[in-house]
């Protein structure tokens, strides 16, 4: 039986992943969080020791915080355990750590584990590749009032997909946080707008707009279970893969 360990287990995603995994007939090796001591699910207690968890798991799923990523990767490398990273708010230094870890173990990193969102990203990439830069691209996302990072990891995932389709680097072609007299929109830019409020699990819309017409494609998450299902599916797929860096495209066969 596949045994899944969960970093960041005390959060809402940690509990959702544990429930989905158990319903799928998978084993739960345990979970870790900063404080520990709580019960993840019946009979499974959350600890504070990532190394011990990595050594008893077939695969790890991480939905914790960026500050914990280095320790989690070190534990997985030492135990030679694959890891799926769904933590958002990652900076370039975190991606450098992931690149290094991927030299030793399989690592799947994604801004969103929903299968629907990742299919959306593939459609966005295709549309961006086929439409010229006279089509402006805007990405609008909304999440619950407690989300601390913006734009969301999913919005950035969609932005990266659009940039790949255009053959450009997102870092040099994004516009964010417009306020005041900003001047005209940059030609070929990919714009982001972030909304926060209530209990929204995640709404994302990608708008392609040109003179006289507009294409809008999007995704709405009704609850966190969809992310948990995708994470568990991705974790199962990751087991047995060679060392390297992966994303959800591999899981979906895209």
PDB file of C-alpha atoms in Angstrom:
ATOM      1  CA  UNK A   1       0.000   0.000   0.000  1.00  0.00           C
ATOM      2  CA  UNK A   2       1.330   3.443  -0.948  1.00  0.00           C
ATOM      3  CA  UNK A   3       2.041   5.493   2.167  1.00  0.00           C
ATOM      4  CA  UNK A   4       1.741   9.282   1.879  1.00  0.00           C
ATOM      5  CA  UNK A   5       3.332  11.798   4.263  1.00  0.00           C
ATOM      6  CA  UNK A   6       2.061  15.366   4.518  1.00  0.00           C
ATOM      7  CA  UNK A   7       4.137  18.456   5.325  1.00  0.00           C
ATOM      8  CA  UNK A   8       1.954  21.300   6.596  1.00  0.00           C
ATOM      9  CA  UNK A   9      -0.560  18.756   7.819  1.00  0.00           C
ATOM     10  CA  UNK A  10      -2.339  20.942  10.373  1.00  0.00           C
ATOM     11  CA  UNK A  11      -3.802  23.240   7.715  1.00  0.00           C
ATOM     12  CA  UNK A  12      -7.023  22.829   5.784  1.00  0.00           C
ATOM     13  CA  UNK A  13      -5.243  21.323   2.789  1.00  0.00           C
ATOM     14  CA  UNK A  14      -3.385  18.828   4.989  1.00  0.00           C
ATOM     15  CA  UNK A  15      -6.632  17.487   6.408  1.00  0.00           C
ATOM     16  CA  UNK A  16      -8.265  17.392   2.960  1.00  0.00           C
ATOM     17  CA  UNK A  17      -5.336  15.426   1.499  1.00  0.00           C
ATOM     18  CA  UNK A  18      -5.409  12.927   4.366  1.00  0.00           C
ATOM     19  CA  UNK A  19      -9.134  12.374   3.907  1.00  0.00           C
ATOM     20  CA  UNK A  20      -8.881  11.920   0.128  1.00  0.00           C
ATOM     21  CA  UNK A  21      -5.923   9.547   0.479  1.00  0.00           C
ATOM     22  CA  UNK A  22      -7.717   7.406   3.040  1.00  0.00           C
ATOM     23  CA  UNK A  23     -10.869   7.273   0.889  1.00  0.00           C
ATOM     24  CA  UNK A  24      -8.680   6.104  -2.007  1.00  0.00           C
ATOM     25  CA  UNK A  25      -7.401   3.228   0.110  1.00  0.00           C
ATOM     26  CA  UNK A  26      -3.912   4.695   0.544  1.00  0.00           C
ATOM     27  CA  UNK A  27      -1.869   4.693   3.727  1.00  0.00           C
ATOM     28  CA  UNK A  28      -1.076   7.846   5.710  1.00  0.00           C
ATOM     29  CA  UNK A  29       2.481   7.725   7.047  1.00  0.00           C
ATOM     30  CA  UNK A  30       1.835  10.834   9.125  1.00  0.00           C
ATOM     31  CA  UNK A  31       2.163  14.584   8.974  1.00  0.00           C
ATOM     32  CA  UNK A  32       4.289  17.405  10.293  1.00  0.00           C
ATOM     33  CA  UNK A  33       3.643  20.990  11.222  1.00  0.00           C
ATOM     34  CA  UNK A  34       5.395  23.702  13.215  1.00  0.00           C
ATOM     35  CA  UNK A  35       3.601  22.977  16.501  1.00  0.00           C
ATOM     36  CA  UNK A  36       2.727  19.273  16.167  1.00  0.00           C
ATOM     37  CA  UNK A  37       0.679  17.392  18.733  1.00  0.00           C
ATOM     38  CA  UNK A  38      -2.671  17.539  16.922  1.00  0.00           C
ATOM     39  CA  UNK A  39      -4.408  14.610  15.289  1.00  0.00           C
ATOM     40  CA  UNK A  40      -4.404  14.586  11.485  1.00  0.00           C
ATOM     41  CA  UNK A  41      -7.015  11.853  11.162  1.00  0.00           C
ATOM     42  CA  UNK A  42      -8.060   9.091  13.542  1.00  0.00           C
ATOM     43  CA  UNK A  43      -4.963   7.314  14.772  1.00  0.00           C
ATOM     44  CA  UNK A  44      -2.437   9.638  13.078  1.00  0.00           C
ATOM     45  CA  UNK A  45      -0.724  12.364  15.100  1.00  0.00           C
ATOM     46  CA  UNK A  46       1.054  15.379  13.615  1.00  0.00           C
ATOM     47  CA  UNK A  47       4.742  15.628  14.592  1.00  0.00           C
ATOM     48  CA  UNK A  48       7.469  18.244  14.143  1.00  0.00           C
ATOM     49  CA  UNK A  49      10.110  15.935  12.612  1.00  0.00           C
ATOM     50  CA  UNK A  50      10.261  16.107   8.782  1.00  0.00           C
ATOM     51  CA  UNK A  51      13.215  13.711   8.588  1.00  0.00           C
ATOM     52  CA  UNK A  52      11.411  10.932  10.440  1.00  0.00           C
ATOM     53  CA  UNK A  53       8.347  11.393   8.254  1.00  0.00           C
ATOM     54  CA  UNK A  54      10.401  11.327   5.034  1.00  0.00           C
ATOM     55  CA  UNK A  55      11.995   8.043   6.093  1.00  0.00           C
ATOM     56  CA  UNK A  56       8.624   6.328   6.644  1.00  0.00           C
ATOM     57  CA  UNK A  57       6.806   7.670   3.551  1.00  0.00           C
ATOM     58  CA  UNK A  58       6.712   6.498  -0.060  1.00  0.00           C
ATOM     59  CA  UNK A  59       6.038  10.066  -1.182  1.00  0.00           C
ATOM     60  CA  UNK A  60       5.611  13.460   0.515  1.00  0.00           C
ATOM     61  CA  UNK A  61       3.079  16.183  -0.228  1.00  0.00           C
ATOM     62  CA  UNK A  62       4.001  19.709   0.914  1.00  0.00           C
ATOM     63  CA  UNK A  63       1.358  22.416   1.414  1.00  0.00           C
ATOM     64  CA  UNK A  64       3.176  24.302   4.164  1.00  0.00           C
ATOM     65  CA  UNK A  65       5.005  27.651   3.903  1.00  0.00           C
ATOM     66  CA  UNK A  66       7.994  28.799   1.824  1.00  0.00           C
ATOM     67  CA  UNK A  67      10.174  29.192   4.929  1.00  0.00           C
ATOM     68  CA  UNK A  68       9.908  25.444   5.621  1.00  0.00           C
ATOM     69  CA  UNK A  69      10.781  24.304   2.104  1.00  0.00           C
ATOM     70  CA  UNK A  70      14.563  23.998   2.548  1.00  0.00           C
ATOM     71  CA  UNK A  71      14.233  21.682   5.556  1.00  0.00           C
ATOM     72  CA  UNK A  72      11.605  19.589   3.798  1.00  0.00           C
ATOM     73  CA  UNK A  73      13.742  19.175   0.688  1.00  0.00           C
ATOM     74  CA  UNK A  74      16.786  18.257   2.784  1.00  0.00           C
ATOM     75  CA  UNK A  75      14.757  15.570   4.575  1.00  0.00           C
ATOM     76  CA  UNK A  76      13.488  14.119   1.290  1.00  0.00           C
ATOM     77  CA  UNK A  77      16.956  14.088  -0.284  1.00  0.00           C
ATOM     78  CA  UNK A  78      18.425  12.313   2.740  1.00  0.00           C
ATOM     79  CA  UNK A  79      15.641   9.696   2.662  1.00  0.00           C
ATOM     80  CA  UNK A  80      15.527   9.549  -1.162  1.00  0.00           C
ATOM     81  CA  UNK A  81      11.776  10.179  -1.009  1.00  0.00           C
ATOM     82  CA  UNK A  82       9.855  11.915  -3.851  1.00  0.00           C
ATOM     83  CA  UNK A  83       8.033  15.137  -2.990  1.00  0.00           C
ATOM     84  CA  UNK A  84       5.107  17.024  -4.508  1.00  0.00           C
ATOM     85  CA  UNK A  85       5.219  20.742  -3.651  1.00  0.00           C
ATOM     86  CA  UNK A  86       1.957  22.692  -3.741  1.00  0.00           C
ATOM     87  CA  UNK A  87       3.149  25.511  -1.488  1.00  0.00           C
ATOM     88  CA  UNK A  88       2.600  28.940  -3.083  1.00  0.00           C
ATOM     89  CA  UNK A  89       4.388  32.252  -2.601  1.00  0.00           C
ATOM     90  CA  UNK A  90       7.736  30.768  -3.666  1.00  0.00           C
ATOM     91  CA  UNK A  91      10.568  33.145  -4.587  1.00  0.00           C
ATOM     92  CA  UNK A  92      13.481  32.566  -7.015  1.00  0.00           C
ATOM     93  CA  UNK A  93      15.655  31.234  -4.188  1.00  0.00           C
ATOM     94  CA  UNK A  94      13.064  28.544  -3.451  1.00  0.00           C
ATOM     95  CA  UNK A  95      13.000  27.474  -7.087  1.00  0.00           C
ATOM     96  CA  UNK A  96      16.787  27.236  -7.011  1.00  0.00           C
ATOM     97  CA  UNK A  97      16.489  24.856  -4.039  1.00  0.00           C
ATOM     98  CA  UNK A  98      13.938  22.792  -5.953  1.00  0.00           C
ATOM     99  CA  UNK A  99      16.212  22.623  -8.997  1.00  0.00           C
ATOM    100  CA  UNK A 100      19.046  21.346  -6.810  1.00  0.00           C
ATOM    101  CA  UNK A 101      16.838  18.780  -5.068  1.00  0.00           C
ATOM    102  CA  UNK A 102      15.612  17.533  -8.444  1.00  0.00           C
ATOM    103  CA  UNK A 103      19.161  16.407  -9.214  1.00  0.00           C
ATOM    104  CA  UNK A 104      18.736  13.770  -6.485  1.00  0.00           C
ATOM    105  CA  UNK A 105      15.018  12.924  -6.216  1.00  0.00           C
ATOM    106  CA  UNK A 106      11.783  13.282  -8.195  1.00  0.00           C
ATOM    107  CA  UNK A 107      10.166  16.656  -7.404  1.00  0.00           C
ATOM    108  CA  UNK A 108       6.795  17.807  -8.731  1.00  0.00           C
ATOM    109  CA  UNK A 109       6.193  21.516  -8.122  1.00  0.00           C
ATOM    110  CA  UNK A 110       3.009  23.276  -9.157  1.00  0.00           C
ATOM    111  CA  UNK A 111       1.037  26.380  -8.302  1.00  0.00           C
ATOM    112  CA  UNK A 112      -2.170  24.350  -8.430  1.00  0.00           C
ATOM    113  CA  UNK A 113      -2.879  20.623  -8.175  1.00  0.00           C
ATOM    114  CA  UNK A 114      -6.382  20.802  -9.659  1.00  0.00           C
ATOM    115  CA  UNK A 115      -6.604  18.691 -12.810  1.00  0.00           C
ATOM    116  CA  UNK A 116      -9.054  21.204 -14.278  1.00  0.00           C
ATOM    117  CA  UNK A 117      -6.717  24.167 -13.715  1.00  0.00           C
ATOM    118  CA  UNK A 118      -3.815  22.350 -15.320  1.00  0.00           C
ATOM    119  CA  UNK A 119      -5.919  21.531 -18.361  1.00  0.00           C
ATOM    120  CA  UNK A 120      -6.874  25.235 -18.434  1.00  0.00           C
ATOM    121  CA  UNK A 121      -3.170  26.145 -18.444  1.00  0.00           C
ATOM    122  CA  UNK A 122      -2.638  23.939 -21.497  1.00  0.00           C
ATOM    123  CA  UNK A 123      -5.510  25.697 -23.292  1.00  0.00           C
ATOM    124  CA  UNK A 124      -4.095  29.121 -22.342  1.00  0.00           C
ATOM    125  CA  UNK A 125      -0.700  28.170 -23.770  1.00  0.00           C
ATOM    126  CA  UNK A 126      -2.295  27.027 -27.035  1.00  0.00           C
ATOM    127  CA  UNK A 127      -4.389  30.197 -27.334  1.00  0.00           C
ATOM    128  CA  UNK A 128      -1.417  32.460 -26.604  1.00  0.00           C
ATOM    129  CA  UNK A 129       0.654  30.642 -29.235  1.00  0.00           C
ATOM    130  CA  UNK A 130      -1.995  31.141 -31.904  1.00  0.00           C
ATOM    131  CA  UNK A 131      -3.032  34.728 -31.168  1.00  0.00           C
ATOM    132  CA  UNK A 132      -0.677  37.617 -31.926  1.00  0.00           C
ATOM    133  CA  UNK A 133       0.482  40.216 -29.429  1.00  0.00           C
ATOM    134  CA  UNK A 134      -2.308  42.520 -30.606  1.00  0.00           C
ATOM    135  CA  UNK A 135      -4.379  40.322 -28.262  1.00  0.00           C
ATOM    136  CA  UNK A 136      -3.912  41.590 -24.703  1.00  0.00           C
ATOM    137  CA  UNK A 137      -3.799  38.951 -21.963  1.00  0.00           C
ATOM    138  CA  UNK A 138      -5.245  39.664 -18.525  1.00  0.00           C
ATOM    139  CA  UNK A 139      -5.461  37.191 -15.631  1.00  0.00           C
ATOM    140  CA  UNK A 140      -7.978  37.854 -12.865  1.00  0.00           C
ATOM    141  CA  UNK A 141      -8.064  35.760  -9.688  1.00  0.00           C
ATOM    142  CA  UNK A 142     -10.107  35.810  -6.480  1.00  0.00           C
ATOM    143  CA  UNK A 143      -9.478  33.957  -3.220  1.00  0.00           C
ATOM    144  CA  UNK A 144     -10.668  33.949   0.379  1.00  0.00           C
ATOM    145  CA  UNK A 145      -9.783  36.817   2.700  1.00  0.00           C
ATOM    146  CA  UNK A 146      -7.078  34.797   4.526  1.00  0.00           C
ATOM    147  CA  UNK A 147      -4.794  34.210   1.520  1.00  0.00           C
ATOM    148  CA  UNK A 148      -1.482  35.984   2.111  1.00  0.00           C
ATOM    149  CA  UNK A 149       0.215  35.933  -1.335  1.00  0.00           C
ATOM    150  CA  UNK A 150      -0.761  37.689  -4.559  1.00  0.00           C
ATOM    151  CA  UNK A 151      -0.976  37.013  -7.416  1.00  0.00           C
ATOM    152  CA  UNK A 152      -1.934  33.477  -6.550  1.00  0.00           C
ATOM    153  CA  UNK A 153       0.291  30.580  -7.500  1.00  0.00           C
ATOM    154  CA  UNK A 154      -2.385  29.524  -9.962  1.00  0.00           C
ATOM    155  CA  UNK A 155      -2.474  32.956 -11.607  1.00  0.00           C
ATOM    156  CA  UNK A 156       1.293  32.786 -12.025  1.00  0.00           C
ATOM    157  CA  UNK A 157       1.007  29.239 -13.405  1.00  0.00           C
ATOM    158  CA  UNK A 158      -1.461  30.550 -16.004  1.00  0.00           C
ATOM    159  CA  UNK A 159       0.770  33.528 -16.722  1.00  0.00           C
ATOM    160  CA  UNK A 160       3.736  31.230 -17.304  1.00  0.00           C
ATOM    161  CA  UNK A 161       1.597  29.153 -19.669  1.00  0.00           C
ATOM    162  CA  UNK A 162       0.662  32.276 -21.650  1.00  0.00           C
ATOM    163  CA  UNK A 163       4.303  33.392 -21.730  1.00  0.00           C
ATOM    164  CA  UNK A 164       5.431  29.982 -23.016  1.00  0.00           C
ATOM    165  CA  UNK A 165       2.847  30.203 -25.757  1.00  0.00           C
ATOM    166  CA  UNK A 166       4.212  33.611 -26.740  1.00  0.00           C
ATOM    167  CA  UNK A 167       7.834  32.467 -26.459  1.00  0.00           C
ATOM    168  CA  UNK A 168       8.664  35.137 -23.879  1.00  0.00           C
ATOM    169  CA  UNK A 169       9.740  35.281 -20.226  1.00  0.00           C
ATOM    170  CA  UNK A 170       6.920  36.210 -17.875  1.00  0.00           C
ATOM    171  CA  UNK A 171       9.262  38.138 -15.561  1.00  0.00           C
ATOM    172  CA  UNK A 172       9.944  40.764 -18.219  1.00  0.00           C
ATOM    173  CA  UNK A 173       6.406  41.005 -19.583  1.00  0.00           C
ATOM    174  CA  UNK A 174       4.021  41.151 -16.604  1.00  0.00           C
ATOM    175  CA  UNK A 175       2.033  44.092 -15.279  1.00  0.00           C
ATOM    176  CA  UNK A 176       0.733  43.987 -11.697  1.00  0.00           C
ATOM    177  CA  UNK A 177      -0.889  46.257  -9.145  1.00  0.00           C
ATOM    178  CA  UNK A 178      -1.917  49.081 -11.464  1.00  0.00           C
ATOM    179  CA  UNK A 179      -2.801  52.227  -9.526  1.00  0.00           C
ATOM    180  CA  UNK A 180      -2.910  55.910 -10.389  1.00  0.00           C
ATOM    181  CA  UNK A 181      -1.650  57.295 -13.692  1.00  0.00           C
ATOM    182  CA  UNK A 182       0.095  54.216 -15.054  1.00  0.00           C
ATOM    183  CA  UNK A 183       0.189  55.112 -18.726  1.00  0.00           C
ATOM    184  CA  UNK A 184      -1.068  52.938 -21.550  1.00  0.00           C
ATOM    185  CA  UNK A 185      -0.925  49.191 -21.308  1.00  0.00           C
ATOM    186  CA  UNK A 186       2.343  47.727 -22.584  1.00  0.00           C
ATOM    187  CA  UNK A 187       2.079  45.882 -25.910  1.00  0.00           C
ATOM    188  CA  UNK A 188       2.472  42.141 -25.336  1.00  0.00           C
ATOM    189  CA  UNK A 189       2.221  42.439 -21.548  1.00  0.00           C
ATOM    190  CA  UNK A 190       0.464  39.853 -19.396  1.00  0.00           C
ATOM    191  CA  UNK A 191      -1.590  41.617 -16.743  1.00  0.00           C
ATOM    192  CA  UNK A 192      -2.624  40.368 -13.293  1.00  0.00           C
ATOM    193  CA  UNK A 193      -5.411  41.455 -10.956  1.00  0.00           C
ATOM    194  CA  UNK A 194      -5.928  39.909  -7.494  1.00  0.00           C
ATOM    195  CA  UNK A 195      -9.214  40.037  -5.559  1.00  0.00           C
ATOM    196  CA  UNK A 196      -9.650  38.893  -1.937  1.00  0.00           C
ATOM    197  CA  UNK A 197     -12.797  38.306   0.060  1.00  0.00           C
ATOM    198  CA  UNK A 198     -15.094  35.910   1.844  1.00  0.00           C
ATOM    199  CA  UNK A 199     -14.468  32.181   1.591  1.00  0.00           C
ATOM    200  CA  UNK A 200     -13.723  31.840  -2.134  1.00  0.00           C
ATOM    201  CA  UNK A 201     -11.685  28.673  -2.712  1.00  0.00           C
ATOM    202  CA  UNK A 202     -10.279  29.972  -6.001  1.00  0.00           C
ATOM    203  CA  UNK A 203     -11.623  31.671  -9.135  1.00  0.00           C
ATOM    204  CA  UNK A 204      -9.361  32.257 -12.141  1.00  0.00           C
ATOM    205  CA  UNK A 205     -10.172  33.870 -15.469  1.00  0.00           C
ATOM    206  CA  UNK A 206      -7.867  34.449 -18.424  1.00  0.00           C
ATOM    207  CA  UNK A 207      -8.994  37.145 -20.857  1.00  0.00           C
ATOM    208  CA  UNK A 208      -7.656  37.524 -24.398  1.00  0.00           C
ATOM    209  CA  UNK A 209      -8.836  40.902 -25.703  1.00  0.00           C
ATOM    210  CA  UNK A 210      -8.294  42.666 -29.024  1.00  0.00           C
ATOM    211  CA  UNK A 211     -10.119  45.308 -31.049  1.00  0.00           C
ATOM    212  CA  UNK A 212     -13.770  44.303 -31.274  1.00  0.00           C
ATOM    213  CA  UNK A 213     -13.633  40.877 -29.629  1.00  0.00           C
ATOM    214  CA  UNK A 214     -12.695  39.033 -26.454  1.00  0.00           C
ATOM    215  CA  UNK A 215     -12.075  35.425 -25.428  1.00  0.00           C
ATOM    216  CA  UNK A 216     -12.558  34.448 -21.781  1.00  0.00           C
ATOM    217  CA  UNK A 217     -11.678  31.068 -20.314  1.00  0.00           C
ATOM    218  CA  UNK A 218     -11.615  30.211 -16.653  1.00  0.00           C
ATOM    219  CA  UNK A 219     -11.994  27.852 -13.742  1.00  0.00           C
ATOM    220  CA  UNK A 220     -13.871  27.986 -10.441  1.00  0.00           C
ATOM    221  CA  UNK A 221     -12.935  25.868  -7.462  1.00  0.00           C
ATOM    222  CA  UNK A 222     -15.969  25.096  -5.326  1.00  0.00           C
ATOM    223  CA  UNK A 223     -13.992  23.493  -2.489  1.00  0.00           C
ATOM    224  CA  UNK A 224     -10.469  22.374  -1.575  1.00  0.00           C
ATOM    225  CA  UNK A 225     -11.190  18.709  -2.217  1.00  0.00           C
ATOM    226  CA  UNK A 226     -10.338  19.178  -5.907  1.00  0.00           C
ATOM    227  CA  UNK A 227      -6.810  20.266  -4.962  1.00  0.00           C
ATOM    228  CA  UNK A 228      -6.453  17.332  -2.586  1.00  0.00           C
ATOM    229  CA  UNK A 229      -7.573  14.867  -5.279  1.00  0.00           C
ATOM    230  CA  UNK A 230      -5.085  16.279  -7.756  1.00  0.00           C
ATOM    231  CA  UNK A 231      -2.287  16.247  -5.174  1.00  0.00           C
ATOM    232  CA  UNK A 232      -2.897  12.605  -4.318  1.00  0.00           C
ATOM    233  CA  UNK A 233      -3.052  11.650  -8.002  1.00  0.00           C
ATOM    234  CA  UNK A 234       0.158  13.578  -8.667  1.00  0.00           C
ATOM    235  CA  UNK A 235       1.914  12.004  -5.682  1.00  0.00           C
ATOM    236  CA  UNK A 236       1.002   8.503  -6.862  1.00  0.00           C
ATOM    237  CA  UNK A 237       2.290   9.315 -10.357  1.00  0.00           C
ATOM    238  CA  UNK A 238       5.581  10.667  -8.935  1.00  0.00           C
ATOM    239  CA  UNK A 239       6.501   7.394  -7.226  1.00  0.00           C
ATOM    240  CA  UNK A 240       8.907   5.486  -9.449  1.00  0.00           C
ATOM    241  CA  UNK A 241       9.844   8.461 -11.617  1.00  0.00           C
ATOM    242  CA  UNK A 242      13.575   9.145 -12.036  1.00  0.00           C
ATOM    243  CA  UNK A 243      15.160  12.138 -10.313  1.00  0.00           C
ATOM    244  CA  UNK A 244      14.081  15.348 -12.000  1.00  0.00           C
ATOM    245  CA  UNK A 245      11.713  18.287 -11.841  1.00  0.00           C
ATOM    246  CA  UNK A 246       8.125  17.656 -12.944  1.00  0.00           C
ATOM    247  CA  UNK A 247       4.796  19.440 -13.151  1.00  0.00           C
ATOM    248  CA  UNK A 248       1.158  18.405 -13.519  1.00  0.00           C
ATOM    249  CA  UNK A 249       1.462  18.121 -17.286  1.00  0.00           C
ATOM    250  CA  UNK A 250       3.117  14.746 -16.793  1.00  0.00           C
ATOM    251  CA  UNK A 251       0.302  13.593 -14.532  1.00  0.00           C
ATOM    252  CA  UNK A 252      -2.266  14.540 -17.185  1.00  0.00           C
ATOM    253  CA  UNK A 253      -0.167  13.223 -20.075  1.00  0.00           C
ATOM    254  CA  UNK A 254      -0.060  16.636 -21.729  1.00  0.00           C
TER     255      UNK A 254
END
